[in-house]
Coordinates of C-alpha atoms and ligand atoms in Angstrom, one line a residue:
X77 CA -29.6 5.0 34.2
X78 CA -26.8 5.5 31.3
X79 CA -24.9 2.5 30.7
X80 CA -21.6 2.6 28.6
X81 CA -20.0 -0.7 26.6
X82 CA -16.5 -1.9 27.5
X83 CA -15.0 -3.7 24.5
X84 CA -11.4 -5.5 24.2
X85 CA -10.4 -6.8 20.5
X86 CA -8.5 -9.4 19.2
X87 CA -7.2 -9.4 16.3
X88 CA -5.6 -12.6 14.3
X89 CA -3.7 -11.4 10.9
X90 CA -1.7 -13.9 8.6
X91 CA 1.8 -13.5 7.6
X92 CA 2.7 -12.6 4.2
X93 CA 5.4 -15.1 4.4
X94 CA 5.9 -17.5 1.4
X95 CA 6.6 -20.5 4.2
X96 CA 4.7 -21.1 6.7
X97 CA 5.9 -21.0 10.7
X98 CA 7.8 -24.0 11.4
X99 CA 8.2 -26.0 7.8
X100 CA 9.0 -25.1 4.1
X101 CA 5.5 -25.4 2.8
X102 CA 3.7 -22.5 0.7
X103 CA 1.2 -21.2 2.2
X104 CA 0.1 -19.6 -1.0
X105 CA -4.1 -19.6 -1.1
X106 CA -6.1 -21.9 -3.1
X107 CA -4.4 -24.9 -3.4
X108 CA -6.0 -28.0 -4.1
X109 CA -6.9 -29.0 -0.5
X110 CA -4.0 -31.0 1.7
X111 CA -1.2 -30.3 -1.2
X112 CA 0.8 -28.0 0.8
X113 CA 1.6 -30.1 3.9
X114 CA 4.3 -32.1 5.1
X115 CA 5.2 -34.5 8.3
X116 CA 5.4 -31.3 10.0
X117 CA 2.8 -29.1 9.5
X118 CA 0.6 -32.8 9.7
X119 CA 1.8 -32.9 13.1
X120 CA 3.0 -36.4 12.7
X121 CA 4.9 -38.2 15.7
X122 CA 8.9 -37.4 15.5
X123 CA 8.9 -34.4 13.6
X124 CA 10.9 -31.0 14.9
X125 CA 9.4 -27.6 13.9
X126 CA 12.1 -24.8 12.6
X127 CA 11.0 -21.8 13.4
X128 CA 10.6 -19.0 10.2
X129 CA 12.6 -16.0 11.1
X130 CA 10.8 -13.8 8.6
X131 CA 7.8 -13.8 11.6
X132 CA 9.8 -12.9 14.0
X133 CA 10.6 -10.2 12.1
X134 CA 7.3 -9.1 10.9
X135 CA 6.1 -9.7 14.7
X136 CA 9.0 -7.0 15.6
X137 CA 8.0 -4.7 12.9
X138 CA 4.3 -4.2 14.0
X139 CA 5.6 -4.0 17.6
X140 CA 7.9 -1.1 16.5
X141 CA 4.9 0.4 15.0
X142 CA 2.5 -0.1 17.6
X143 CA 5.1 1.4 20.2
X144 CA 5.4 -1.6 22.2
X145 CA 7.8 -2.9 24.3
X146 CA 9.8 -5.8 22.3
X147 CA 10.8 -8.5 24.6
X148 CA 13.9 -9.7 23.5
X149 CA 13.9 -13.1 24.7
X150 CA 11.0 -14.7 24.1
X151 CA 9.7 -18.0 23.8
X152 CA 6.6 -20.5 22.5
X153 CA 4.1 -22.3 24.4
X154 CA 2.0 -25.3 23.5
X155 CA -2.1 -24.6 23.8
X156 CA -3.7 -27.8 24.1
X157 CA -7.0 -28.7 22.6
X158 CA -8.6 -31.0 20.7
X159 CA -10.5 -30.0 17.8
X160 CA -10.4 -31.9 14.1
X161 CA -8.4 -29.6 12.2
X162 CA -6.0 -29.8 14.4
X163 CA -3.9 -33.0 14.0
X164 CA -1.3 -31.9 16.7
X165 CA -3.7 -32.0 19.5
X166 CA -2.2 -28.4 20.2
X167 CA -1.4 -25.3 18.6
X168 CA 2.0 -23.5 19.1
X169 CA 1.7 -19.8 20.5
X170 CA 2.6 -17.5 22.9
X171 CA 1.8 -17.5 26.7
X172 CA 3.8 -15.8 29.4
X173 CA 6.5 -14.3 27.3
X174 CA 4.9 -13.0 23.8
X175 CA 7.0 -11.0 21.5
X176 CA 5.5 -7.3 22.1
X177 CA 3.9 -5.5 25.3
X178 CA 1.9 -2.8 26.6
X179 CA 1.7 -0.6 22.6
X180 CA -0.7 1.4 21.7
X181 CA -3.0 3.0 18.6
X182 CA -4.2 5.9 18.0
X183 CA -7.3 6.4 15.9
X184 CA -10.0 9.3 15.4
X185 CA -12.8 9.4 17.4
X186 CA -15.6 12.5 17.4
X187 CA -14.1 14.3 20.0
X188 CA -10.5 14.0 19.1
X189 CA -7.8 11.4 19.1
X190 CA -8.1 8.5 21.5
X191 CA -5.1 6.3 22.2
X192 CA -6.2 2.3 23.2
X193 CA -3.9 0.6 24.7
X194 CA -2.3 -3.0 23.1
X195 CA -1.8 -5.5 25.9
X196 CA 0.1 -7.9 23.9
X197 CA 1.1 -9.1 20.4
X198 CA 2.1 -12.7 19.8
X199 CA 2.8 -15.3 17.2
X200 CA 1.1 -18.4 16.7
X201 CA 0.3 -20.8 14.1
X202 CA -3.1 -20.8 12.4
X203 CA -5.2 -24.2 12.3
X204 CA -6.5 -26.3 9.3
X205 CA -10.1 -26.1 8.1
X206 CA -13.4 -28.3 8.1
X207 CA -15.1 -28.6 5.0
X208 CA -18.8 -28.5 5.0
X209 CA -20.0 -26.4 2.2
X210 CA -18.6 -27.6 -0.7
X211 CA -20.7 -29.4 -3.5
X212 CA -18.3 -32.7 -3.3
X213 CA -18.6 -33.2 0.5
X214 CA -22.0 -35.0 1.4
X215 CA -24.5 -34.4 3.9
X216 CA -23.6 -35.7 7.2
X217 CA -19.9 -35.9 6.9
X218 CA -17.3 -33.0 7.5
X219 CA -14.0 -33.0 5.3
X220 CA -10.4 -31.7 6.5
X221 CA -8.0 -29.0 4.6
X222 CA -4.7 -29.1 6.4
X223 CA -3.5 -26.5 3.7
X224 CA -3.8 -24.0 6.6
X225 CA -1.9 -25.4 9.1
X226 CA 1.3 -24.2 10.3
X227 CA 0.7 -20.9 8.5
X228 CA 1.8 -17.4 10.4
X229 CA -0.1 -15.9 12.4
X230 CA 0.2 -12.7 15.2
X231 CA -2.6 -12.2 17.0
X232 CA -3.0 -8.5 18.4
X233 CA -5.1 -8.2 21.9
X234 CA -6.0 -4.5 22.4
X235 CA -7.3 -3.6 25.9
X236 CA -11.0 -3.2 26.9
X237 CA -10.3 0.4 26.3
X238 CA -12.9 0.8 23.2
X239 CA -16.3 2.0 24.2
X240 CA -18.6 2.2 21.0
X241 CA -18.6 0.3 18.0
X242 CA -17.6 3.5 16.1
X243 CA -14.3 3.1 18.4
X244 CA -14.2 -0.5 16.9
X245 CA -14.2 0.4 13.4
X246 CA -11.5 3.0 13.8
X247 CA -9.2 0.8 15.7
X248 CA -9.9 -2.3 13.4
X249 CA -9.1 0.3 10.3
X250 CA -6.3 1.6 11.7
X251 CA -4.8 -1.5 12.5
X252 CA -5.6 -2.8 8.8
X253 CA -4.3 0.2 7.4
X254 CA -0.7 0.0 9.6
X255 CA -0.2 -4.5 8.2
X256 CA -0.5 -2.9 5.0
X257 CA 2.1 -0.4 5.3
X258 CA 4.3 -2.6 6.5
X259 CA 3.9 -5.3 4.4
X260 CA 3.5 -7.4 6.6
X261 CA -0.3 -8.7 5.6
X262 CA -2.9 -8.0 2.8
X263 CA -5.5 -6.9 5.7
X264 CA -8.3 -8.8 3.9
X265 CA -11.4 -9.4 6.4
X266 CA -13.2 -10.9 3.8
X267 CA -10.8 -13.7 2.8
X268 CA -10.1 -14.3 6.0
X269 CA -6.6 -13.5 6.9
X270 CA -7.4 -10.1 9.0
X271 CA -10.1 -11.7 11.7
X272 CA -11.5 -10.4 14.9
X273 CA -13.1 -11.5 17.7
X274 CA -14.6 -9.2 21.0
X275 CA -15.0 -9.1 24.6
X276 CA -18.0 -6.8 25.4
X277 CA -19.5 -6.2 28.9
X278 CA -21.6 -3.0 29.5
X279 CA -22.4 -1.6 33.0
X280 CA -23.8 1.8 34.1
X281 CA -22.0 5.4 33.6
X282 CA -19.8 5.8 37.0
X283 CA -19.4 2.5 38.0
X284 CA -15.4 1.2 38.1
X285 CA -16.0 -2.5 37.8
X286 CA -16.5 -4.4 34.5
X287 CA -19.7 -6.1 34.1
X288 CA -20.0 -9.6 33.1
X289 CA -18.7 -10.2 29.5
X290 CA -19.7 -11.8 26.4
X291 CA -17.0 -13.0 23.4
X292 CA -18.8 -12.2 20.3
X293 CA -16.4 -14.4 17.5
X294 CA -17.1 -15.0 13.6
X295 CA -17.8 -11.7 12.1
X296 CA -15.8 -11.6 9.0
X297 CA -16.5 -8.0 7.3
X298 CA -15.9 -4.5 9.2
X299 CA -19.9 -3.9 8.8
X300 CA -20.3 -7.1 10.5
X301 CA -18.0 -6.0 13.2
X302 CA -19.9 -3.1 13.8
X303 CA -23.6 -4.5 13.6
X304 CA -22.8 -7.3 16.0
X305 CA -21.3 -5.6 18.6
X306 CA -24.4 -2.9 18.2
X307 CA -26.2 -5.8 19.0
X308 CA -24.6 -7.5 21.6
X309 CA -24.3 -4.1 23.6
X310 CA -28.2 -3.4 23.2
X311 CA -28.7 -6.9 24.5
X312 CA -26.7 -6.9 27.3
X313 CA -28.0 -3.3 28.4
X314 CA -31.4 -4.5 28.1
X315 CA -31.0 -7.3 30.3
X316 CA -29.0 -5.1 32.8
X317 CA -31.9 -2.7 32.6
X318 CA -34.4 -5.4 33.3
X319 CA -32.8 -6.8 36.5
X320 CA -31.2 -9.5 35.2
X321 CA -27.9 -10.8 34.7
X322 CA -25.4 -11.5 31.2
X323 CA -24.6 -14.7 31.3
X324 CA -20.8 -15.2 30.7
X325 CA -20.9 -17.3 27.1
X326 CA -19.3 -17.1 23.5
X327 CA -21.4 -16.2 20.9
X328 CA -21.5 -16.7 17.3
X329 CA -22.2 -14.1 14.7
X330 CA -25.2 -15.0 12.2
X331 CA -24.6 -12.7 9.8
X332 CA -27.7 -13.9 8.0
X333 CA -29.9 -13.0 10.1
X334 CA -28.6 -10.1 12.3
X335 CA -28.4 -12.0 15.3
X336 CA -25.5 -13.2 17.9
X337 CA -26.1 -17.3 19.1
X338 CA -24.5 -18.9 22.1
X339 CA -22.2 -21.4 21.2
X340 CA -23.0 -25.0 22.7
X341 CA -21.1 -25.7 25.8
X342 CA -19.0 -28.2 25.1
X343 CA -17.2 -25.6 22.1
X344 CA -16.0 -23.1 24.4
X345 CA -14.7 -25.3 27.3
X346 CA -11.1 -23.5 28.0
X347 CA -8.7 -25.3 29.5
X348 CA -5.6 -24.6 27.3
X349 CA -3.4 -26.4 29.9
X350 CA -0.2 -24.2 28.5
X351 CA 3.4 -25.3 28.9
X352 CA 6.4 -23.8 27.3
X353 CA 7.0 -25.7 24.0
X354 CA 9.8 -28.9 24.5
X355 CA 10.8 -28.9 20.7
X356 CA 11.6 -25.0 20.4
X357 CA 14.6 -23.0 22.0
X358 CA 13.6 -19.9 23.3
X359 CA 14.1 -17.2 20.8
X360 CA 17.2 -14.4 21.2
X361 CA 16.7 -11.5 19.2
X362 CA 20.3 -9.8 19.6
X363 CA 21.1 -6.6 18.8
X364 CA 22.4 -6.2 15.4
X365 CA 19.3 -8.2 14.0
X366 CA 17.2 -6.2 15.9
X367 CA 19.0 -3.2 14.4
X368 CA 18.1 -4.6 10.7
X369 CA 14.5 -4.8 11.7
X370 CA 14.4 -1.8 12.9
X371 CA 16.1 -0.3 9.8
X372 CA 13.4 -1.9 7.4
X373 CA 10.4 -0.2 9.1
X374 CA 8.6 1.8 6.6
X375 CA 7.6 5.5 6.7
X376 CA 4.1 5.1 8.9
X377 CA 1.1 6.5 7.7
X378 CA 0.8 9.3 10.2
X379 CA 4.5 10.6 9.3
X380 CA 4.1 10.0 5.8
X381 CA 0.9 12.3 6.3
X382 CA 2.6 15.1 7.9
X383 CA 5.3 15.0 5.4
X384 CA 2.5 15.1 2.6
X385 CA 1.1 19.1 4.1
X386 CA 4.9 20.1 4.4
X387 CA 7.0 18.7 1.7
X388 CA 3.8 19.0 -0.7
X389 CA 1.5 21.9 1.0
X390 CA -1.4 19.6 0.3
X391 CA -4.5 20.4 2.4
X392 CA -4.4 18.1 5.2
X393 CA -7.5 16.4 3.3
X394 CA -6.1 15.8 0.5
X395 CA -2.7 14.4 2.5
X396 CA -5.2 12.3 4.6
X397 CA -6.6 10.5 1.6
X398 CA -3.4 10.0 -0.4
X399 CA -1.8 8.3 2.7
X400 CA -4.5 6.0 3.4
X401 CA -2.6 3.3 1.3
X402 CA 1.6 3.3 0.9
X403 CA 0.8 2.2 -2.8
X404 CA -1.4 5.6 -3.7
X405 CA 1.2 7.6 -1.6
X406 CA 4.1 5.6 -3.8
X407 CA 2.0 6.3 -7.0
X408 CA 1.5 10.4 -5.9
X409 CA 5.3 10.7 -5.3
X410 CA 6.0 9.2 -8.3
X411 CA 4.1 11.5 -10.1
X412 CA 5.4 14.8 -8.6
X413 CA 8.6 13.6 -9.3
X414 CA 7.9 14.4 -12.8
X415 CA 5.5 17.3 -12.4
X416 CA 5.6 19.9 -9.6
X417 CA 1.7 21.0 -9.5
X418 CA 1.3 19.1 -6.7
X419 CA -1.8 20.0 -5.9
X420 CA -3.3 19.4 -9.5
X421 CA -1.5 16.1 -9.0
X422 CA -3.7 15.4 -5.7
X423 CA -7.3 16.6 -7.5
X424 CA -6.6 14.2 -10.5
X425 CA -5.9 11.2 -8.4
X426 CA -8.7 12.2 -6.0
X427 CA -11.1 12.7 -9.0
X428 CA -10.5 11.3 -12.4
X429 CA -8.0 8.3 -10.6
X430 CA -9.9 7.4 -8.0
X431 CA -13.0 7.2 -10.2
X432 CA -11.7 5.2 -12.9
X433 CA -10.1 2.7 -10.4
X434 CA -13.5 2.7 -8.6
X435 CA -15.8 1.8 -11.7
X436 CA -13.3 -1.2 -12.8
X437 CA -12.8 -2.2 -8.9
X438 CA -9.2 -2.2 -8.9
X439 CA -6.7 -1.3 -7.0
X440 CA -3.8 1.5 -7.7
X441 CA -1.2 -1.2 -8.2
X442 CA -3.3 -2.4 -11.6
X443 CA -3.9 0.9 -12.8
X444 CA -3.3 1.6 -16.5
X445 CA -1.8 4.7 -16.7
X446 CA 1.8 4.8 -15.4
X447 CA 2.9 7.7 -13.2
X448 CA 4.9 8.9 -16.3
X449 CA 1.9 9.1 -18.3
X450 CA -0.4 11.0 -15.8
X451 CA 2.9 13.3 -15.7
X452 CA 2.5 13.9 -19.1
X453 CA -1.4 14.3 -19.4
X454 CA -0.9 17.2 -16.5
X455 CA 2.0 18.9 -18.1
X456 CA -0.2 19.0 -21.6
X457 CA -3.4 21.4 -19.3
X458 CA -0.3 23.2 -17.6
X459 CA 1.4 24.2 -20.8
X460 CA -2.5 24.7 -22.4
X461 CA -1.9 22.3 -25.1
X462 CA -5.0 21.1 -24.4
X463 CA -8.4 22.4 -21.7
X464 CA -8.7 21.0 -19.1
X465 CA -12.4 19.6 -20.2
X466 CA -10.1 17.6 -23.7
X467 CA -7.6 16.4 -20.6
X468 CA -10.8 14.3 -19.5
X469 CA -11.4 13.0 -23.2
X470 CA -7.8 12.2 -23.4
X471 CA -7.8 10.6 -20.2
X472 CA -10.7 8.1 -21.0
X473 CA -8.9 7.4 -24.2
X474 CA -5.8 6.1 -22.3
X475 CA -7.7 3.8 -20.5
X476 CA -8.9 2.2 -23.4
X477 CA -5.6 2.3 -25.9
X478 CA -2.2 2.0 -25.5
X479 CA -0.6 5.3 -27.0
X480 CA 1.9 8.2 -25.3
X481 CA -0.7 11.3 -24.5
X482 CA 1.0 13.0 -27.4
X483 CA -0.2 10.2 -29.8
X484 CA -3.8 10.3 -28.1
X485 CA -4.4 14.6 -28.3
X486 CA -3.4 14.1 -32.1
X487 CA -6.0 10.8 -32.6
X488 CA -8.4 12.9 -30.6
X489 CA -7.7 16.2 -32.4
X490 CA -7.8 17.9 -29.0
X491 CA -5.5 19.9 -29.3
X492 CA -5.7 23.6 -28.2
X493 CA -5.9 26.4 -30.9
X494 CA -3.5 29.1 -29.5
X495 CA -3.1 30.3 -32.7
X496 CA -4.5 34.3 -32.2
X497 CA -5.3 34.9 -36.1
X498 CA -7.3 31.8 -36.1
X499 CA -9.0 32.7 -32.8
X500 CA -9.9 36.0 -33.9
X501 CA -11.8 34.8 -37.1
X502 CA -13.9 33.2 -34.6
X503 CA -14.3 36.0 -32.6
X504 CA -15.3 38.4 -35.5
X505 CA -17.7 35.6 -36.8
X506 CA -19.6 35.3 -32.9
X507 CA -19.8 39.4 -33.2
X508 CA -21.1 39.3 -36.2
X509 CA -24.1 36.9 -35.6
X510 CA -24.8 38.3 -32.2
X511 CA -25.4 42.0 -32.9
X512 CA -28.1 42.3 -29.4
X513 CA -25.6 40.8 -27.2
X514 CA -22.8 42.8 -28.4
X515 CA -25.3 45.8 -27.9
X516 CA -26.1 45.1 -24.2
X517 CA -22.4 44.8 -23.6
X518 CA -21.8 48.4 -25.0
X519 CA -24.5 49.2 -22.5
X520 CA -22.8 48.3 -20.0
X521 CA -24.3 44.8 -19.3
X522 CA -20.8 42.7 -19.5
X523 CA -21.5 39.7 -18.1
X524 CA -22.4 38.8 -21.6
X525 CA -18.9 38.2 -22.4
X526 CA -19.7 34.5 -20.7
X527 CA -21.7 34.0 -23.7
X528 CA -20.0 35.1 -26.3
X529 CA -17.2 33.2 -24.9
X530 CA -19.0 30.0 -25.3
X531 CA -20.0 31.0 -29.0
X532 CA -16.5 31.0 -30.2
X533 CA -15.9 27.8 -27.7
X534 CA -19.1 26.0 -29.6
X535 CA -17.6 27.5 -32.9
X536 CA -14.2 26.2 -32.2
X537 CA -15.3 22.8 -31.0
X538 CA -14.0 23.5 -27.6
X539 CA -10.3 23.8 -28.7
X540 CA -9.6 27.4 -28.5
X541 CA -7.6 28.7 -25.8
X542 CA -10.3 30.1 -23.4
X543 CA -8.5 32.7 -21.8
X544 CA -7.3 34.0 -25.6
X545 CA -10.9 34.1 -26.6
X546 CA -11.6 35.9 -23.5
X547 CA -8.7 38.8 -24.3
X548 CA -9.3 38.9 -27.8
X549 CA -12.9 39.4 -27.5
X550 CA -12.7 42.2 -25.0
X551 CA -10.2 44.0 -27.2
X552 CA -12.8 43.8 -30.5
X553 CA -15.7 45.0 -28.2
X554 CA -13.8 47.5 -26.2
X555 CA -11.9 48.7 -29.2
Ligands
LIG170 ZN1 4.6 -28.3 6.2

């Protein structure tokens, strides 16, 4: 029998806000632990959250994004549960009314686009942090960060509508990619502010209902993403193949050692008890500050992609890879505003760009070379002041110095000889000392010419004008 997996994500991504939900503190990263609280965020008895407008906003953004419906009225709930780094005893959230409904994504999958559908999108505040593993906590005790408390969060719930953990991947990456654009979040599994957790069940090929699930929670990197729930679906199929039943239970990633563990019992007992939240009106988005929202969305990625093949007649490949992030698209546009060969644009920042940024592990944003000075470096090949091999030298040498490209083709001494006398003293001097060649090419045999080329190339330390040397030396041997 063929059995297929059923997966459902969701998805918690901070808030680039510089305050966090409901108090004034920064929730900038890396603070000396508990220096970025307050009575509020401490959950101490008396205290009134105020609710940061900027999430609401960001919440209405990737709603707008996501095609969803945006619920105009909507209000918090309270999620009760006790857990240390959580003073409140609760966590404020979303429950019966959450910002943004029924959206959808679409991502790439091999046999063409697939949409999967986003059941709900809601804001909440994150929780503090337990502190095991640093050098100054001992043994058998745990230590508490509040820093984290009270800091924006939306959490995205997509419906079980992914089936492999290709799927996963795509939908977790297209989701990343669309915080991004929006500026909304940095996306960053790895520090923790983009994290997901799954609902997998797997039953045979055919069959309507939804086998027993699993929630698979902790996996902090896409490749853990995608190895865990490889895991979790050839565990679950196995025992389904065997006779025997999943047992409904969260499990914890150990990315150490490949393997999913149950969580104890007493960790996953949920019984929320929600209630609307006492200390918070319910929230009105009218319409003229939904109209300013609206206005702030940013060019998407898909549209921005199209426009890239028209407005640029880039091959959709190339389009495809300068969208991928707003700041390499911002970079490219900036660039073609000064130069017009797009598509030369396009291969240097595919090739020597994207290589350079590579091999120092930076992004775009920290790049060197300003858009005016790529601009420059392209216009020098275009108007053959210098090859396109010199371009590559001069290039390097930017990374390395300060100076305009002008100054760096002079240091260099790259620049092209399209002087014709001084070519052709070249050329005479290459006919000269090759007397066979030149023979075979009065024969007839002219593919030669690439040789002697490269002769007056060698003999010119790669400065003269190729396609001169290429006219001027068919005019000696033809003449
Ligand atoms: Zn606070």
């Amino acid at each position: 029998m063929e059995y297929e997996a059923i997966i459902g994500l969701e998805v918690h991504t901070q808030l680039l806000t510089e305050t966090k939900i409901f108090c004034g503190c920064s929730t900038k990263f890396g603070a000396e632990p508990n220096s970025q609280t307050c009575p509020v965020c401490l959950g101490m008895p008396g205290v009134l959250p105020v609710l940061n407008k900027k999430v609401v906003e960001f919440a209405v953004l990737l709603g707008l994004a996501t095609h969803c419906q945006i619920r105009r009225y909507n209000r918090f709930a309270r999620k009760n549960y006790f857990y240390p780094d959580l003073p409140k005893g609760y966590q404020i959230s979303q429950f019966e009314e959450p910002i943004c409904e029924n959206g959808y994504l679409e991502i790439e999958t091999e046999s063409g686009k697939k949409r999967i559908g986003l059941i709900r999108i809601h804001m909440e505040e994150d929780a503090g942090k337990s502190v095991h593993d640093e050098t100054y906590v001992q043994a058998n005790e745990s230590l508490i960060d509040l820093n984290r408390c009270g800091t924006p969060l939306l959490e995205i719930v997509s419906a079980p509508d992914i089936r492999s953990p290709q799927e996963a991947h795509a939908y977790l990456a297209k989701l990343r990619q669309l915080v991004r654009y929006l500026g909304i979040s940095d996306g960053n599994m790895e520090e923790g502010s983009f994290r997901c957790d799954a609902n997998i069940s797997v039953r045979p090929v055919g069959q309507k209902e939804y086998g027993t699930r699993t929630e698979l929670k902790n996996m902090n990197s896409f490749a853990h993403v995608q190895k865990a729930l490889e895991y979790e679906i050839a565990r679950q199929t196995e025992l389904l193949k065997a006779g025997k039943q999943v047992e409904q239970q969260t499990l914890l990633w150990d990315a150490d050692n490949n393997v999913a563990r149950a969580m104890r019992g007493k960790e996953e007992s949920h019984d929320y008890r929600y209630f609307p939240e006492p200390d918070l009106v319910p929230i009105h988005i009218d319409v003229q500050w939904f109209d300013q929202i609206q206005k702030a969305l940013p060019e998407l990625p898909e549209e921005k992609f199209q426009r890239f093949t028209v407005d640029y007649k880039l091959p959709e490949y190339d389009a495809r890879l300068l969208t991928e992030s707003r700041e390499v698209a911002d970079y490219f546009e900036r660039v073609a505003q000064l130069f017009n060969d797009f598509k030369m644009i396009s291969n240097w920042m595919l090739g020597e760009v994207a290589r350079a940024l590579n091999e120092q592990k930076i992004s775009i944003t920290e790049f060197k070379l300003a858009p005016q000075t790529l601009a420059d470096l392209l216009k020098a090949i275009k108007n053959k002041v210098i090859s396109g091999s010199a371009a590559k030298k001069v290039f390097e040498y930017l990374l390395q110095n300060d100076s305009s490209v002008e100054q760096a083709i002079e240091k260099l001494g790259l620049k092209q000889i399209s002087d014709e006398s001084q070519i052709e003293q070249f050329v005479v001097q290459v006919i000269e000392q090759h007397p066979a060649e030149v023979e075979s090419f009065k024969a007839g045999k002219t593919k030669v010419i690439g040789f002697l080329v490269g002769q007056v190339m060698r003999l010119s330390r790669g400065k003269a004008n190729p396609q001169l040397v290429n006219q001027l030396l068919q005019k000696k041997l033809n003449g």
